[in-house]
Short mmCIF file of C-alpha atoms in Angstrom, two decimals:
data_model
loop_
_atom_site.label_atom_id
_atom_site.label_comp_id
_atom_site.label_asym_id
_atom_site.label_seq_id
_atom_site.Cartn_x
_atom_site.Cartn_y
_atom_site.Cartn_z
CA MET X 1 -0.04 -0.14 0.09
CA GLN X 2 1.63 3.34 -1.06
CA ASP X 3 0.62 6.78 0.31
CA ALA X 4 -1.60 5.61 3.06
CA LEU X 5 -1.46 4.28 6.38
CA GLY X 6 -4.82 2.66 6.09
CA VAL X 7 -7.48 2.15 3.67
CA GLU X 8 -11.15 0.91 3.65
CA TYR X 9 -13.41 -0.80 1.41
CA PRO X 10 -16.89 -2.07 2.23
CA GLY X 11 -16.58 -4.84 4.56
CA ILE X 12 -12.76 -4.73 4.84
CA ILE X 13 -10.04 -2.53 6.21
CA LEU X 14 -6.15 -2.42 5.46
CA ALA X 15 -3.46 -1.32 7.35
CA ALA X 16 -0.01 -0.39 5.95
CA SER X 17 2.56 -2.85 6.69
CA ASN X 18 4.71 -0.39 8.81
CA VAL X 19 1.51 0.37 10.91
CA TYR X 20 0.60 -3.30 11.40
CA SER X 21 4.21 -4.39 12.31
CA ALA X 22 3.92 -2.60 15.77
CA PRO X 23 0.47 -3.27 16.77
CA SER X 24 1.00 -2.28 20.29
CA ASN X 25 1.71 1.52 19.50
CA ASP X 26 -0.97 4.23 19.43
CA THR X 27 -0.71 4.67 15.55
CA PHE X 28 -1.92 1.03 14.87
CA THR X 29 -4.85 1.74 17.24
CA THR X 30 -5.71 5.15 15.76
CA VAL X 31 -5.48 3.90 12.09
CA VAL X 32 -7.61 1.03 13.03
CA ALA X 33 -10.34 2.88 14.77
CA HIS X 34 -10.35 5.26 11.88
CA GLU X 35 -10.74 2.73 9.30
CA VAL X 36 -13.53 1.04 11.30
CA GLY X 37 -15.20 4.29 11.53
CA HIS X 38 -15.38 4.40 7.73
CA GLN X 39 -17.21 1.19 7.91
CA TRP X 40 -19.90 2.73 10.20
CA TRP X 41 -20.51 5.89 8.28
CA TYR X 42 -20.65 4.27 4.83
CA ASN X 43 -23.96 2.41 6.21
CA VAL X 44 -25.35 5.31 8.18
CA VAL X 45 -24.65 8.24 5.85
CA GLY X 46 -24.14 6.60 2.42
CA ASN X 47 -22.42 9.36 0.97
CA ASN X 48 -20.33 9.60 -2.25
CA VAL X 49 -16.65 9.35 -0.85
CA LEU X 50 -15.12 10.44 -4.13
CA GLN X 51 -17.37 13.44 -4.65
CA ASP X 52 -17.79 14.55 -0.91
CA PRO X 53 -14.50 13.12 0.91
CA TRP X 54 -15.02 15.88 3.59
CA LEU X 55 -18.26 14.42 4.77
CA ASP X 56 -16.99 10.93 5.19
CA GLU X 57 -13.54 11.96 6.50
CA GLY X 58 -14.65 14.65 8.99
CA LEU X 59 -17.34 12.17 10.64
CA THR X 60 -14.71 9.20 10.77
CA THR X 61 -12.08 11.41 12.20
CA TYR X 62 -14.42 13.00 14.96
CA THR X 63 -15.59 9.37 16.05
CA SER X 64 -12.13 7.86 15.71
CA MET X 65 -10.85 10.80 18.04
CA LEU X 66 -13.56 10.00 20.37
CA TYR X 67 -12.63 6.43 20.51
CA ASP X 68 -8.77 7.16 21.17
CA GLU X 69 -9.95 9.57 24.02
CA VAL X 70 -11.89 6.94 25.70
CA ASP X 71 -9.03 4.16 25.01
CA GLN X 72 -6.07 6.23 25.87
CA GLY X 73 -7.25 9.58 27.57
CA GLN X 74 -6.66 13.04 26.39
CA PRO X 75 -3.20 12.20 24.79
CA GLY X 76 -5.12 9.65 22.65
CA TYR X 77 -7.66 12.45 21.64
CA GLN X 78 -4.77 14.63 20.41
CA ALA X 79 -2.89 11.65 18.50
CA LEU X 80 -4.87 11.61 15.45
CA PRO X 81 -4.40 15.32 14.52
CA ALA X 82 -0.67 14.84 15.11
CA ILE X 83 -0.65 11.70 12.69
CA ILE X 84 -2.57 13.77 10.15
CA ASN X 85 -0.35 16.80 10.39
CA LYS X 86 2.84 14.50 9.92
CA ASN X 87 1.18 12.84 7.14
CA MET X 88 -0.33 15.66 5.38
CA PRO X 89 1.88 15.62 2.31
CA LEU X 90 0.74 12.04 1.65
CA ILE X 91 -2.78 12.93 2.59
CA TRP X 92 -2.96 15.94 -0.06
CA LYS X 93 -1.24 13.86 -2.95
CA ARG X 94 -4.07 11.11 -2.15
CA ILE X 95 -6.65 13.77 -2.55
CA ARG X 96 -5.23 15.10 -5.73
CA MET X 97 -5.26 11.67 -7.24
CA THR X 98 -9.07 11.16 -6.93
#
């Protein structure tokens, strides 16, 4: 998998090998929570992820941050924005490709 920490398809999620190789770290938990969140919002909202990615990503990011806060406390809540900022060049590259 190139240019992504995780990716989701209906009914399945994938994590990049560098994320999966250390499942005890916070990045693994955050990525899995985020990708599982996509599964939820696909069914509830049913939006077009290519036409309106802001809706899908916004809801998923918010709920995965809530999960991280329950799982890891306040530092967990702050982990996802840090991961996003660190990987922003890859994220923008992926957005431009769609």
